[in-house]
Short mmCIF file of N, CA and C and ligand atoms in Angstrom, two decimals:
data_model
loop_
_atom_site.label_atom_id
_atom_site.label_comp_id
_atom_site.label_asym_id
_atom_site.label_seq_id
_atom_site.Cartn_x
_atom_site.Cartn_y
_atom_site.Cartn_z
N UNK A 25 -26.36 4.07 30.24
CA UNK A 25 -26.23 2.78 29.58
C UNK A 25 -25.36 2.88 28.32
N UNK A 26 -25.73 3.81 27.45
CA UNK A 26 -24.94 4.04 26.23
C UNK A 26 -23.51 4.45 26.64
N UNK A 27 -23.43 5.30 27.65
CA UNK A 27 -22.12 5.75 28.13
C UNK A 27 -21.26 4.58 28.59
N UNK A 28 -21.87 3.66 29.39
CA UNK A 28 -21.16 2.51 29.87
C UNK A 28 -20.66 1.69 28.70
N UNK A 29 -21.50 1.54 27.69
CA UNK A 29 -21.09 0.75 26.53
C UNK A 29 -19.95 1.42 25.81
N UNK A 30 -20.03 2.75 25.67
CA UNK A 30 -18.99 3.49 25.01
C UNK A 30 -17.67 3.34 25.75
N UNK A 31 -17.74 3.43 27.07
CA UNK A 31 -16.56 3.30 27.89
C UNK A 31 -15.93 1.93 27.68
N UNK A 32 -16.83 0.91 27.68
CA UNK A 32 -16.33 -0.47 27.44
C UNK A 32 -15.65 -0.53 26.09
N UNK A 33 -16.29 0.10 25.10
CA UNK A 33 -15.73 0.02 23.73
C UNK A 33 -14.32 0.68 23.73
N UNK A 34 -14.17 1.80 24.50
CA UNK A 34 -12.93 2.50 24.48
C UNK A 34 -11.87 1.77 25.30
N UNK A 35 -12.29 1.01 26.31
CA UNK A 35 -11.32 0.35 27.14
C UNK A 35 -10.93 -1.05 26.64
N UNK A 36 -11.72 -1.53 25.63
CA UNK A 36 -11.44 -2.88 25.12
C UNK A 36 -10.00 -2.98 24.65
N UNK A 37 -9.33 -4.04 25.02
CA UNK A 37 -7.91 -4.16 24.65
C UNK A 37 -7.76 -4.26 23.12
N UNK A 38 -6.69 -3.72 22.66
CA UNK A 38 -6.41 -3.77 21.23
C UNK A 38 -5.88 -5.15 20.88
N UNK A 39 -6.51 -5.79 19.90
CA UNK A 39 -6.06 -7.12 19.55
C UNK A 39 -4.66 -7.10 18.95
N UNK A 40 -3.90 -8.11 19.31
CA UNK A 40 -2.50 -8.14 18.84
C UNK A 40 -2.39 -8.91 17.52
N UNK A 41 -3.43 -9.76 17.27
CA UNK A 41 -3.37 -10.49 16.00
C UNK A 41 -3.61 -9.60 14.82
N UNK A 42 -3.54 -10.12 13.62
CA UNK A 42 -3.74 -9.34 12.42
C UNK A 42 -5.06 -8.56 12.53
N UNK A 43 -5.03 -7.32 12.08
CA UNK A 43 -6.18 -6.43 12.24
C UNK A 43 -7.41 -7.01 11.52
N UNK A 44 -8.47 -7.17 12.26
CA UNK A 44 -9.74 -7.68 11.70
C UNK A 44 -10.72 -6.52 11.69
N UNK A 45 -10.97 -5.96 10.54
CA UNK A 45 -11.77 -4.76 10.42
C UNK A 45 -13.17 -4.90 11.05
N UNK A 46 -13.84 -6.02 10.80
CA UNK A 46 -15.19 -6.20 11.26
C UNK A 46 -15.22 -6.23 12.81
N UNK A 47 -14.22 -6.89 13.38
CA UNK A 47 -14.13 -7.01 14.82
C UNK A 47 -13.78 -5.67 15.44
N UNK A 48 -12.84 -4.98 14.84
CA UNK A 48 -12.49 -3.65 15.34
C UNK A 48 -13.69 -2.71 15.28
N UNK A 49 -14.39 -2.73 14.15
CA UNK A 49 -15.57 -1.89 13.98
C UNK A 49 -16.59 -2.21 15.07
N UNK A 50 -16.84 -3.50 15.28
CA UNK A 50 -17.86 -3.93 16.27
C UNK A 50 -17.48 -3.42 17.64
N UNK A 51 -16.22 -3.52 17.98
CA UNK A 51 -15.81 -3.18 19.33
C UNK A 51 -15.56 -1.69 19.56
N UNK A 52 -15.10 -0.99 18.52
CA UNK A 52 -14.63 0.36 18.74
C UNK A 52 -15.48 1.43 18.07
N UNK A 53 -16.32 1.03 17.13
CA UNK A 53 -17.03 2.04 16.33
C UNK A 53 -18.55 1.87 16.40
N UNK A 54 -19.03 0.64 16.48
CA UNK A 54 -20.45 0.40 16.36
C UNK A 54 -21.23 1.04 17.52
N UNK A 55 -20.59 1.23 18.67
CA UNK A 55 -21.27 1.82 19.82
C UNK A 55 -21.82 3.20 19.47
N UNK A 56 -21.12 3.94 18.64
CA UNK A 56 -21.59 5.27 18.24
C UNK A 56 -22.29 5.18 16.86
N UNK A 57 -21.70 4.47 15.94
CA UNK A 57 -22.17 4.56 14.55
C UNK A 57 -23.24 3.49 14.20
N UNK A 58 -23.49 2.53 15.09
CA UNK A 58 -24.43 1.45 14.82
C UNK A 58 -23.71 0.36 14.04
N UNK A 59 -24.22 -0.88 14.21
CA UNK A 59 -23.60 -2.04 13.57
C UNK A 59 -23.57 -1.88 12.06
N UNK A 60 -24.55 -1.22 11.49
CA UNK A 60 -24.64 -1.09 10.03
C UNK A 60 -24.08 0.26 9.57
N UNK A 61 -23.51 1.04 10.51
CA UNK A 61 -22.99 2.33 10.12
C UNK A 61 -24.02 3.41 9.99
N UNK A 62 -25.29 3.04 10.16
CA UNK A 62 -26.40 3.94 9.89
C UNK A 62 -26.56 5.07 10.87
N UNK A 63 -25.82 5.07 11.92
CA UNK A 63 -25.86 6.23 12.83
C UNK A 63 -26.18 5.93 14.29
N UNK A 64 -26.62 4.69 14.54
CA UNK A 64 -26.86 4.31 15.92
C UNK A 64 -27.89 5.16 16.62
N UNK A 65 -27.99 5.01 17.92
CA UNK A 65 -29.00 5.70 18.70
C UNK A 65 -28.86 7.22 18.65
N UNK A 66 -27.64 7.68 18.40
CA UNK A 66 -27.41 9.12 18.35
C UNK A 66 -27.68 9.71 16.98
N UNK A 67 -28.11 8.87 16.05
CA UNK A 67 -28.45 9.30 14.72
C UNK A 67 -27.33 10.15 14.07
N UNK A 68 -26.16 9.57 14.11
CA UNK A 68 -24.99 10.20 13.45
C UNK A 68 -25.16 10.06 11.95
N UNK A 69 -24.29 10.76 11.27
CA UNK A 69 -24.25 10.68 9.82
C UNK A 69 -24.12 9.22 9.37
N UNK A 70 -24.84 8.83 8.33
CA UNK A 70 -24.83 7.47 7.85
C UNK A 70 -23.53 7.17 7.12
N UNK A 71 -22.71 6.29 7.70
CA UNK A 71 -21.41 6.00 7.10
C UNK A 71 -21.54 5.21 5.80
N UNK A 72 -22.70 4.65 5.56
CA UNK A 72 -22.95 3.91 4.30
C UNK A 72 -23.49 4.81 3.19
N UNK A 73 -23.70 6.07 3.51
CA UNK A 73 -24.31 7.00 2.56
C UNK A 73 -23.33 7.32 1.42
N UNK A 74 -23.86 7.70 0.27
CA UNK A 74 -23.01 8.06 -0.87
C UNK A 74 -22.03 9.21 -0.48
N UNK A 75 -22.48 10.10 0.40
CA UNK A 75 -21.62 11.22 0.81
C UNK A 75 -20.32 10.75 1.41
N UNK A 76 -20.48 9.80 2.39
CA UNK A 76 -19.30 9.27 3.08
C UNK A 76 -18.57 8.28 2.22
N UNK A 77 -19.32 7.39 1.56
CA UNK A 77 -18.67 6.37 0.74
C UNK A 77 -17.96 6.96 -0.48
N UNK A 78 -18.39 8.15 -0.88
CA UNK A 78 -17.75 8.81 -2.00
C UNK A 78 -16.38 9.37 -1.67
N UNK A 79 -16.03 9.41 -0.40
CA UNK A 79 -14.71 9.91 0.00
C UNK A 79 -13.67 8.85 -0.22
N UNK A 80 -12.45 9.27 -0.40
CA UNK A 80 -11.34 8.33 -0.62
C UNK A 80 -10.93 7.63 0.66
N UNK A 81 -10.21 6.52 0.49
CA UNK A 81 -9.77 5.75 1.65
C UNK A 81 -8.88 6.61 2.58
N UNK A 82 -8.00 7.42 1.95
CA UNK A 82 -7.11 8.23 2.76
C UNK A 82 -7.92 9.28 3.58
N UNK A 83 -8.92 9.84 2.96
CA UNK A 83 -9.75 10.87 3.65
C UNK A 83 -10.49 10.25 4.85
N UNK A 84 -11.02 9.03 4.65
CA UNK A 84 -11.70 8.36 5.75
C UNK A 84 -10.70 7.97 6.83
N UNK A 85 -9.54 7.50 6.40
CA UNK A 85 -8.49 7.10 7.36
C UNK A 85 -8.17 8.31 8.24
N UNK A 86 -7.97 9.46 7.56
CA UNK A 86 -7.57 10.67 8.31
C UNK A 86 -8.69 11.10 9.27
N UNK A 87 -9.95 10.96 8.82
CA UNK A 87 -11.08 11.38 9.66
C UNK A 87 -11.09 10.53 10.96
N UNK A 88 -10.79 9.23 10.80
CA UNK A 88 -10.81 8.34 11.98
C UNK A 88 -9.54 8.59 12.83
N UNK A 89 -8.41 8.75 12.18
CA UNK A 89 -7.17 8.93 12.90
C UNK A 89 -7.18 10.24 13.70
N UNK A 90 -7.66 11.30 13.05
CA UNK A 90 -7.64 12.62 13.70
C UNK A 90 -8.85 12.93 14.50
N UNK A 91 -9.96 12.28 14.19
CA UNK A 91 -11.21 12.60 14.87
C UNK A 91 -11.90 13.78 14.26
N UNK A 92 -13.07 14.10 14.75
CA UNK A 92 -13.79 15.22 14.20
C UNK A 92 -13.30 16.51 14.87
N UNK A 93 -13.31 17.63 14.16
CA UNK A 93 -12.83 18.90 14.73
C UNK A 93 -13.51 19.24 16.04
N UNK A 94 -14.80 18.91 16.17
CA UNK A 94 -15.51 19.22 17.43
C UNK A 94 -15.26 18.22 18.52
N UNK A 95 -14.41 17.22 18.23
CA UNK A 95 -14.02 16.19 19.21
C UNK A 95 -15.17 15.32 19.65
N UNK A 96 -16.28 15.31 18.91
CA UNK A 96 -17.34 14.40 19.22
C UNK A 96 -16.85 12.98 18.98
N UNK A 97 -16.01 12.85 17.96
CA UNK A 97 -15.26 11.61 17.80
C UNK A 97 -13.80 11.97 18.00
N UNK A 98 -13.21 11.43 19.04
CA UNK A 98 -11.81 11.67 19.33
C UNK A 98 -10.96 10.89 18.33
N UNK A 99 -9.85 11.39 17.95
CA UNK A 99 -8.98 10.69 17.00
C UNK A 99 -8.54 9.36 17.55
N UNK A 100 -8.44 8.37 16.67
CA UNK A 100 -8.05 7.01 17.13
C UNK A 100 -6.56 6.80 17.02
N UNK A 101 -5.82 7.77 16.47
CA UNK A 101 -4.37 7.58 16.40
C UNK A 101 -3.84 7.48 17.85
N UNK A 102 -3.04 6.48 18.11
CA UNK A 102 -2.53 6.29 19.48
C UNK A 102 -3.35 5.27 20.24
N UNK A 103 -4.65 5.14 19.84
CA UNK A 103 -5.52 4.16 20.52
C UNK A 103 -5.63 2.89 19.64
N UNK A 104 -5.50 3.08 18.34
CA UNK A 104 -5.48 1.96 17.39
C UNK A 104 -4.24 2.13 16.55
N UNK A 105 -3.69 1.00 16.14
CA UNK A 105 -2.54 1.02 15.21
C UNK A 105 -3.04 1.49 13.85
N UNK A 106 -2.20 2.06 13.05
CA UNK A 106 -2.58 2.49 11.69
C UNK A 106 -3.22 1.36 10.94
N UNK A 107 -2.67 0.14 11.06
CA UNK A 107 -3.21 -1.00 10.32
C UNK A 107 -4.63 -1.33 10.78
N UNK A 108 -4.91 -1.06 12.05
CA UNK A 108 -6.25 -1.31 12.57
C UNK A 108 -7.25 -0.26 12.06
N UNK A 109 -6.79 0.97 12.01
CA UNK A 109 -7.66 2.03 11.45
C UNK A 109 -7.97 1.73 9.98
N UNK A 110 -6.92 1.30 9.29
CA UNK A 110 -7.08 0.95 7.88
C UNK A 110 -8.09 -0.19 7.71
N UNK A 111 -7.97 -1.18 8.61
CA UNK A 111 -8.89 -2.33 8.55
C UNK A 111 -10.30 -1.90 8.83
N UNK A 112 -10.49 -0.97 9.77
CA UNK A 112 -11.81 -0.46 10.11
C UNK A 112 -12.39 0.29 8.90
N UNK A 113 -11.54 1.06 8.22
CA UNK A 113 -12.05 1.80 7.02
C UNK A 113 -12.43 0.79 5.96
N UNK A 114 -11.62 -0.29 5.78
CA UNK A 114 -11.96 -1.32 4.81
C UNK A 114 -13.30 -1.92 5.14
N UNK A 115 -13.56 -2.11 6.45
CA UNK A 115 -14.86 -2.62 6.86
C UNK A 115 -15.98 -1.67 6.49
N UNK A 116 -15.72 -0.39 6.63
CA UNK A 116 -16.77 0.61 6.25
C UNK A 116 -17.22 0.42 4.79
N UNK A 117 -16.28 0.03 3.96
CA UNK A 117 -16.63 -0.17 2.54
C UNK A 117 -17.62 -1.30 2.37
N UNK A 118 -17.61 -2.26 3.30
CA UNK A 118 -18.53 -3.41 3.19
C UNK A 118 -19.94 -2.98 3.66
N UNK A 119 -20.04 -1.78 4.28
CA UNK A 119 -21.35 -1.33 4.76
C UNK A 119 -22.14 -0.63 3.66
N UNK A 120 -21.46 -0.33 2.58
CA UNK A 120 -22.11 0.37 1.49
C UNK A 120 -23.37 -0.32 1.05
N UNK A 121 -24.48 0.44 0.96
CA UNK A 121 -25.74 -0.17 0.63
C UNK A 121 -26.10 0.08 -0.81
C1 HEC B 14 -17.71 8.42 20.61
C2 HEC B 14 -18.54 8.10 19.45
C3 HEC B 14 -17.78 7.66 18.20
C4 HEC B 14 -16.97 6.55 18.05
C5 HEC B 14 -16.54 5.55 19.14
C6 HEC B 14 -16.56 6.55 16.66
N1 HEC B 14 -17.12 7.58 16.01
FE1 HEC B 14 -16.85 8.05 14.06
N2 HEC B 14 -17.85 9.79 14.30
C7 HEC B 14 -18.57 10.17 15.44
C8 HEC B 14 -19.18 11.44 15.22
C9 HEC B 14 -19.99 12.20 16.20
C10 HEC B 14 -18.84 11.84 13.90
C11 HEC B 14 -19.23 13.11 13.14
C12 HEC B 14 -20.40 12.82 12.24
C13 HEC B 14 -21.70 13.11 12.88
O1 HEC B 14 -21.79 13.89 13.81
O2 HEC B 14 -22.72 12.54 12.42
C14 HEC B 14 -18.01 10.75 13.36
C15 HEC B 14 -17.50 10.75 12.09
C16 HEC B 14 -16.85 9.67 11.48
C17 HEC B 14 -16.39 9.63 10.12
C18 HEC B 14 -16.43 10.80 9.13
C19 HEC B 14 -17.68 10.75 8.31
C20 HEC B 14 -17.61 11.86 7.29
O3 HEC B 14 -18.28 12.84 7.46
O4 HEC B 14 -16.87 11.69 6.35
C21 HEC B 14 -15.89 8.38 9.91
C22 HEC B 14 -15.30 7.85 8.62
C23 HEC B 14 -16.01 7.65 11.14
N3 HEC B 14 -16.59 8.46 12.10
C24 HEC B 14 -15.63 6.37 11.31
C25 HEC B 14 -15.47 5.78 12.58
C26 HEC B 14 -14.75 4.55 12.81
C27 HEC B 14 -14.14 3.66 11.73
C28 HEC B 14 -14.76 4.33 14.18
C29 HEC B 14 -14.08 3.22 14.92
C30 HEC B 14 -12.64 3.06 14.74
C31 HEC B 14 -15.50 5.46 14.74
N4 HEC B 14 -15.92 6.27 13.76
C32 HEC B 14 -15.75 5.57 16.10
C33 HEC B 14 -18.61 9.46 16.62
C34 HEC B 14 -17.87 8.32 16.89
#
């Protein structure tokens, strides 16, 4: 079930209109990270935590663009435009608790 959702999230077409961070996050990120960034069913690191929020925009952008070294999160470069990755990172800032 989770796998099917992830696959759907990965196959979802990239919107051509101006990048909408909340929408991109919902479609491409929330499946793993949870709608509130809190880690979802896989209990990933809380993206709203001071540890993650304390990182700079460029660092977060690079993390998303390149993915994690262990490939648990594949890099989004090539799957999302830079502007879309940037919009998703901007959305992450709104998750700060
Ligand atoms: C296939 C599941 C998956 C998807 C989809 C995914 N991530 Fe991740 N992401 C991970 C995992 C796993 C990590 C490593 C952290 C952990 O293991 O808790 C991670 C790490 C991160 C980090 C680094 C956190 C840190 O330590 O600084 C950021 C930022 C991030 N993800 C944002 C996003 C954004 C934005 C999207 C959507 C564009 C996204 N992720 C989509 C699984 C995913």
